[in-house]
């Protein structure tokens, strides 16, 4: 009898393991800010873009691809889509230039790569991945990052590529382009590996040379298979000062908080009292996920192999 019970127990453990190994999950964000039904006339366009981005990630993960590939390809799609504040369509700094930041992190190896202040790399997230995999460094900036990207065969563009008529008119008119739409993605692949990435044009009207949280590992992006994968969006200076992405990881590692508890803690107990605004997406290696933000809205989406799938924009 005892042997029989042991056998059933081992069988259960085996199936649980197989189930975990075959599951995947992906979360995206397209920025947080004053996003309400009233001021988001083109919400269908955003919804479609989030859906297409998710589809790209889902296909990679479903077919056994890596979380790093999913994160990179999803963010490339966002960077090519002028709706978002990343790649084409990015906001302008005070001098009327686009300065792009991006980072990526591998939760399995804790390797990370980032670029900051670049203006001629078509897909900064791919440059960030190259930095991670081929440079021996974590963060390359401006001309050095561009030189490295060019030497490694990435697609380079004239700086005018990033400018869209709509974003330029908005910049000229108000000199206050409050477009939101930093993009981020976290993913869990079938091998149980987490990855995170973030890409942005930064904050509109930022000073020439300003770098935000998005390319700073531990501030805007973090991934560790033992805890979680995080991508942030919002007022970067607050995310840097509080090491928000790393703090979520630390709350989980040292205080045993769940993804939701850790995400809500940094937003409500750390950022809000200081006047910082924004949001985070957090995913752990079991597929538990949390979105948390203190703005009126955040473009966000999640999809899991268990059938969970939704896209949201406004506070609910
Ligand atoms: N966090 C970005 C930055 O400060 C901007 C954003 O997410 O909206 O550069």
Short mmCIF file of C-alpha atoms and ligand atoms in Angstrom, two decimals:
data_model
loop_
_atom_site.label_atom_id
_atom_site.label_comp_id
_atom_site.label_asym_id
_atom_site.label_seq_id
_atom_site.Cartn_x
_atom_site.Cartn_y
_atom_site.Cartn_z
CA UNK A 1 0.00 0.00 0.00
CA UNK A 2 2.77 2.39 1.06
CA UNK A 3 4.68 1.68 -2.15
CA UNK A 4 1.54 2.37 -4.16
CA UNK A 5 1.01 5.76 -2.47
CA UNK A 6 4.66 6.66 -3.07
CA UNK A 7 4.29 5.73 -6.72
CA UNK A 8 1.20 7.96 -7.12
CA UNK A 9 3.01 10.81 -5.37
CA UNK A 10 6.03 10.54 -7.69
CA UNK A 11 3.70 10.39 -10.69
CA UNK A 12 1.93 13.57 -9.54
CA UNK A 13 5.24 15.37 -9.05
CA UNK A 14 6.33 14.28 -12.52
CA UNK A 15 3.19 15.61 -14.19
CA UNK A 16 3.37 18.83 -12.22
CA UNK A 17 6.92 19.28 -13.46
CA UNK A 18 5.99 18.53 -17.06
CA UNK A 19 3.11 21.00 -16.81
CA UNK A 20 5.44 23.72 -15.47
CA UNK A 21 8.04 23.01 -18.13
CA UNK A 22 5.50 23.41 -20.89
CA UNK A 23 3.98 26.63 -19.67
CA UNK A 24 4.86 30.11 -20.82
CA UNK A 25 3.70 33.64 -20.14
CA UNK A 26 4.22 37.10 -21.56
CA UNK A 27 3.33 40.57 -20.35
CA UNK A 28 3.64 43.89 -22.16
CA UNK A 29 3.26 47.56 -21.43
CA UNK A 30 3.07 50.53 -23.75
CA UNK A 31 3.53 53.23 -21.13
CA UNK A 32 1.62 54.70 -18.19
CA UNK A 33 0.22 58.20 -17.80
CA UNK A 34 -2.92 60.26 -18.11
CA UNK A 35 -4.63 57.62 -20.23
CA UNK A 36 -8.42 57.85 -19.96
CA UNK A 37 -11.33 56.93 -22.19
CA UNK A 38 -11.89 60.64 -22.88
CA UNK A 39 -8.34 61.49 -24.00
CA UNK A 40 -7.55 58.25 -25.86
CA UNK A 41 -9.53 58.67 -29.04
CA UNK A 42 -7.46 56.10 -30.91
CA UNK A 43 -7.79 53.39 -28.26
CA UNK A 44 -8.68 50.78 -30.92
CA UNK A 45 -5.35 51.43 -32.65
CA UNK A 46 -3.49 50.93 -29.37
CA UNK A 47 -5.46 47.79 -28.65
CA UNK A 48 -4.65 46.35 -32.06
CA UNK A 49 -0.97 47.19 -31.66
CA UNK A 50 -0.83 45.51 -28.24
CA UNK A 51 -2.63 42.49 -29.67
CA UNK A 52 -0.18 42.19 -32.59
CA UNK A 53 2.79 42.57 -30.24
CA UNK A 54 1.44 39.86 -27.98
CA UNK A 55 0.86 37.60 -30.94
CA UNK A 56 4.55 37.86 -31.88
CA UNK A 57 5.64 36.91 -28.35
CA UNK A 58 3.08 34.13 -28.03
CA UNK A 59 4.25 32.49 -31.25
CA UNK A 60 7.87 32.50 -30.17
CA UNK A 61 7.11 31.06 -26.73
CA UNK A 62 4.52 28.53 -27.93
CA UNK A 63 7.10 27.08 -30.33
CA UNK A 64 9.69 26.67 -27.61
CA UNK A 65 11.58 29.91 -28.31
CA UNK A 66 13.40 31.74 -25.54
CA UNK A 67 12.01 34.49 -23.35
CA UNK A 68 14.88 36.72 -24.53
CA UNK A 69 13.82 36.30 -28.17
CA UNK A 70 10.20 37.02 -27.24
CA UNK A 71 11.14 40.18 -25.34
CA UNK A 72 13.43 41.46 -28.11
CA UNK A 73 11.01 40.78 -30.98
CA UNK A 74 7.99 42.22 -29.17
CA UNK A 75 9.90 45.39 -28.34
CA UNK A 76 11.22 45.65 -31.93
CA UNK A 77 7.60 45.61 -33.08
CA UNK A 78 6.75 48.44 -30.66
CA UNK A 79 9.84 50.40 -31.76
CA UNK A 80 8.70 50.19 -35.37
CA UNK A 81 5.17 51.31 -34.49
CA UNK A 82 4.82 55.13 -34.40
CA UNK A 83 2.07 54.99 -31.76
CA UNK A 84 4.56 54.44 -28.96
CA UNK A 85 7.33 56.49 -27.40
CA UNK A 86 10.12 54.15 -28.51
CA UNK A 87 11.98 53.90 -31.80
CA UNK A 88 9.95 55.56 -34.57
CA UNK A 89 7.58 58.10 -33.03
CA UNK A 90 9.71 58.70 -29.92
CA UNK A 91 9.35 62.04 -28.13
CA UNK A 92 11.79 64.90 -28.63
CA UNK A 93 14.17 66.39 -26.13
CA UNK A 94 14.23 70.14 -25.43
CA UNK A 95 16.53 70.68 -28.44
CA UNK A 96 14.18 68.85 -30.80
CA UNK A 97 16.21 65.65 -31.06
CA UNK A 98 15.35 62.01 -30.36
CA UNK A 99 17.60 60.32 -27.79
CA UNK A 100 16.63 56.70 -27.30
CA UNK A 101 17.30 54.37 -24.36
CA UNK A 102 16.79 50.60 -24.06
CA UNK A 103 17.82 47.64 -21.93
CA UNK A 104 17.38 43.89 -21.71
CA UNK A 105 18.16 41.29 -19.02
CA UNK A 106 18.39 37.51 -18.96
CA UNK A 107 16.93 36.05 -15.74
CA UNK A 108 18.85 32.80 -16.11
CA UNK A 109 22.39 34.19 -16.33
CA UNK A 110 21.82 37.70 -14.89
CA UNK A 111 23.56 39.04 -17.98
CA UNK A 112 22.27 42.44 -19.07
CA UNK A 113 22.80 44.98 -21.84
CA UNK A 114 21.71 48.56 -22.48
CA UNK A 115 22.16 51.58 -24.74
CA UNK A 116 21.43 55.20 -23.89
CA UNK A 117 21.15 58.47 -25.80
CA UNK A 118 21.27 56.87 -29.25
CA UNK A 119 19.78 58.56 -32.32
CA UNK A 120 20.61 56.38 -35.30
CA UNK A 121 19.99 52.75 -34.34
CA UNK A 122 16.67 51.60 -35.77
CA UNK A 123 15.98 49.12 -32.96
CA UNK A 124 17.71 50.13 -29.72
CA UNK A 125 16.49 46.95 -27.97
CA UNK A 126 18.51 44.81 -30.41
CA UNK A 127 21.53 46.99 -29.71
CA UNK A 128 20.97 46.40 -25.99
CA UNK A 129 20.93 42.66 -26.60
CA UNK A 130 24.14 42.90 -28.63
CA UNK A 131 25.79 44.82 -25.81
CA UNK A 132 24.75 42.02 -23.45
CA UNK A 133 25.96 39.22 -25.67
CA UNK A 134 29.03 40.63 -27.41
CA UNK A 135 30.55 43.66 -25.69
CA UNK A 136 31.61 42.40 -22.27
CA UNK A 137 29.92 45.53 -20.86
CA UNK A 138 26.45 46.40 -19.64
CA UNK A 139 25.80 49.94 -20.88
CA UNK A 140 27.08 51.76 -23.96
CA UNK A 141 26.04 55.34 -24.70
CA UNK A 142 25.64 57.75 -27.64
CA UNK A 143 28.31 57.51 -30.39
CA UNK A 144 30.05 54.54 -28.78
CA UNK A 145 26.82 52.56 -28.76
CA UNK A 146 26.16 53.51 -32.40
CA UNK A 147 29.68 52.54 -33.48
CA UNK A 148 29.29 49.18 -31.74
CA UNK A 149 25.86 48.58 -33.31
CA UNK A 150 27.14 49.50 -36.80
CA UNK A 151 30.20 47.26 -36.47
CA UNK A 152 27.92 44.39 -35.49
CA UNK A 153 25.65 44.79 -38.47
CA UNK A 154 22.55 46.35 -36.91
CA UNK A 155 20.32 48.46 -39.12
CA UNK A 156 21.28 52.13 -38.81
CA UNK A 157 19.03 55.02 -39.85
CA UNK A 158 19.23 58.75 -40.36
CA UNK A 159 18.06 60.59 -37.25
CA UNK A 160 15.08 61.90 -39.24
CA UNK A 161 13.69 58.34 -39.33
CA UNK A 162 12.39 58.62 -35.76
CA UNK A 163 10.50 61.85 -36.42
CA UNK A 164 6.84 61.47 -37.36
CA UNK A 165 4.81 64.43 -38.62
CA UNK A 166 2.40 64.01 -35.72
CA UNK A 167 5.01 64.01 -32.96
CA UNK A 168 6.93 66.89 -34.59
CA UNK A 169 3.80 69.05 -34.90
CA UNK A 170 2.98 68.35 -31.29
CA UNK A 171 6.50 69.33 -30.27
CA UNK A 172 6.39 72.56 -32.33
CA UNK A 173 2.96 73.54 -31.12
CA UNK A 174 3.27 73.06 -27.44
CA UNK A 175 6.98 72.42 -26.97
CA UNK A 176 5.46 70.08 -24.45
CA UNK A 177 4.91 66.70 -25.98
CA UNK A 178 3.35 64.72 -23.16
CA UNK A 179 3.12 61.53 -25.17
CA UNK A 180 3.34 58.38 -23.12
CA UNK A 181 4.26 55.05 -24.53
CA UNK A 182 7.55 53.75 -23.26
CA UNK A 183 7.36 50.05 -24.07
CA UNK A 184 8.33 47.00 -22.08
CA UNK A 185 7.99 43.25 -22.08
CA UNK A 186 8.63 40.44 -19.61
CA UNK A 187 8.43 36.79 -20.58
CA UNK A 188 8.70 33.27 -19.21
CA UNK A 189 9.64 30.51 -21.64
CA UNK A 190 8.96 26.78 -21.55
CA UNK A 191 12.41 26.14 -20.04
CA UNK A 192 11.45 28.26 -17.04
CA UNK A 193 13.65 31.22 -17.95
CA UNK A 194 12.58 34.80 -17.38
CA UNK A 195 13.65 37.86 -19.37
CA UNK A 196 12.79 41.57 -19.26
CA UNK A 197 13.27 44.52 -21.60
CA UNK A 198 12.34 48.19 -21.86
CA UNK A 199 12.69 50.79 -24.64
CA UNK A 200 11.87 54.50 -24.72
CA UNK A 201 12.40 57.93 -26.20
CA UNK A 202 12.53 59.11 -22.59
CA UNK A 203 10.57 62.02 -21.18
CA UNK A 204 9.52 64.75 -23.57
CA UNK A 205 11.45 68.01 -23.34
CA UNK A 206 14.17 66.28 -21.35
CA UNK A 207 17.53 68.03 -21.22
CA UNK A 208 20.04 67.11 -23.89
CA UNK A 209 22.02 64.14 -22.53
CA UNK A 210 19.47 63.15 -19.88
CA UNK A 211 19.25 59.40 -19.29
CA UNK A 212 16.17 57.91 -17.63
CA UNK A 213 15.53 54.66 -15.83
CA UNK A 214 14.77 52.52 -18.89
CA UNK A 215 18.41 51.64 -19.73
CA UNK A 216 19.44 51.36 -16.09
CA UNK A 217 19.49 47.76 -14.91
CA UNK A 218 17.78 47.61 -11.52
CA UNK A 219 15.86 50.84 -12.11
CA UNK A 220 13.73 50.32 -15.25
CA UNK A 221 14.50 46.66 -16.01
CA UNK A 222 15.45 43.59 -14.01
CA UNK A 223 15.19 39.79 -14.35
CA UNK A 224 16.21 36.90 -12.14
CA UNK A 225 14.79 33.39 -12.49
CA UNK A 226 14.75 33.06 -8.69
CA UNK A 227 12.39 36.00 -8.24
CA UNK A 228 10.84 37.82 -11.18
CA UNK A 229 11.16 39.84 -14.39
CA UNK A 230 10.26 43.54 -14.23
CA UNK A 231 9.81 46.37 -16.73
CA UNK A 232 8.92 49.88 -15.57
CA UNK A 233 7.48 53.03 -17.09
CA UNK A 234 6.99 56.49 -15.65
CA UNK A 235 8.95 59.40 -14.25
CA UNK A 236 12.40 57.91 -14.60
CA UNK A 237 14.21 59.96 -11.97
CA UNK A 238 12.03 58.41 -9.24
CA UNK A 239 12.58 54.92 -10.60
CA UNK A 240 16.36 55.46 -10.58
CA UNK A 241 16.50 56.98 -7.08
CA UNK A 242 14.53 54.06 -5.67
CA UNK A 243 16.04 51.24 -7.78
CA UNK A 244 12.44 50.23 -8.39
CA UNK A 245 12.97 47.11 -10.53
CA UNK A 246 15.65 45.75 -8.21
CA UNK A 247 13.59 46.68 -5.17
CA UNK A 248 10.73 44.48 -6.41
CA UNK A 249 13.19 41.61 -6.82
CA UNK A 250 14.62 42.26 -3.34
CA UNK A 251 11.18 42.34 -1.70
CA UNK A 252 10.47 38.95 -3.21
CA UNK A 253 13.88 37.48 -2.38
CA UNK A 254 14.33 38.78 1.14
CA UNK A 255 10.78 39.35 2.36
CA UNK A 256 9.03 36.57 0.46
CA UNK A 257 6.50 38.97 -1.02
CA UNK A 258 4.42 37.77 -3.98
CA UNK A 259 4.62 39.57 -7.35
CA UNK A 260 1.44 41.56 -6.58
CA UNK A 261 2.54 42.47 -3.06
CA UNK A 262 5.97 43.61 -4.24
CA UNK A 263 4.58 45.55 -7.24
CA UNK A 264 1.91 47.28 -5.15
CA UNK A 265 4.40 48.08 -2.40
CA UNK A 266 6.83 49.97 -4.65
CA UNK A 267 4.03 51.88 -6.36
CA UNK A 268 1.93 52.75 -3.29
CA UNK A 269 4.47 52.88 -0.48
CA UNK A 270 7.59 54.06 -2.27
CA UNK A 271 6.73 56.07 -5.40
CA UNK A 272 3.41 57.66 -4.50
CA UNK A 273 4.51 59.29 -1.21
CA UNK A 274 7.48 60.84 -3.04
CA UNK A 275 5.37 62.20 -5.90
CA UNK A 276 6.70 59.70 -8.44
CA UNK A 277 4.30 58.44 -11.09
CA UNK A 278 4.27 55.38 -13.31
CA UNK A 279 3.74 51.67 -13.42
CA UNK A 280 5.40 48.26 -13.44
CA UNK A 281 4.79 44.84 -14.96
CA UNK A 282 6.07 41.87 -12.96
CA UNK A 283 6.14 38.15 -13.76
CA UNK A 284 7.59 35.25 -11.78
CA UNK A 285 8.88 31.85 -12.91
CA UNK A 286 5.55 30.19 -12.01
CA UNK A 287 3.63 32.53 -14.29
CA UNK A 288 2.19 34.69 -11.48
CA UNK A 289 1.90 38.24 -12.75
CA UNK A 290 1.06 41.75 -11.57
CA UNK A 291 0.45 45.15 -13.13
CA UNK A 292 0.61 48.07 -10.74
CA UNK A 293 0.46 51.83 -11.51
CA UNK A 294 -0.57 55.09 -9.88
CA UNK A 295 -1.52 56.94 -13.07
CA UNK A 296 -5.01 57.02 -14.59
CA UNK A 297 -4.03 54.36 -17.08
CA UNK A 298 -1.36 52.09 -18.48
CA UNK A 299 -1.35 50.30 -21.84
CA UNK A 300 -0.91 46.70 -20.75
CA UNK A 301 -1.48 43.10 -21.76
CA UNK A 302 -0.82 39.55 -20.63
CA UNK A 303 -1.03 36.13 -22.20
CA UNK A 304 -0.36 32.73 -20.63
CA UNK A 305 -0.33 29.18 -21.90
CA UNK A 306 -3.25 28.38 -19.55
CA UNK A 307 -5.50 30.60 -21.68
CA UNK A 308 -5.36 33.79 -19.60
CA UNK A 309 -5.26 36.66 -22.10
CA UNK A 310 -6.30 40.30 -21.86
CA UNK A 311 -5.47 43.80 -22.99
CA UNK A 312 -6.31 46.82 -20.83
CA UNK A 313 -5.64 50.53 -20.88
CA UNK A 314 -7.63 52.32 -18.23
CA UNK A 315 -7.89 51.94 -14.48
CA UNK A 316 -10.42 49.26 -13.51
N1 LIG B 1 10.66 56.03 -17.77
C1 LIG B 1 10.91 56.77 -18.97
C2 LIG B 1 12.00 57.77 -18.68
O1 LIG B 1 11.99 58.37 -17.64
C3 LIG B 1 9.71 57.48 -19.51
C4 LIG B 1 8.40 56.73 -19.48
O2 LIG B 1 8.38 55.57 -19.12
O3 LIG B 1 7.37 57.32 -19.83
O4 LIG B 1 12.81 58.00 -19.55
#
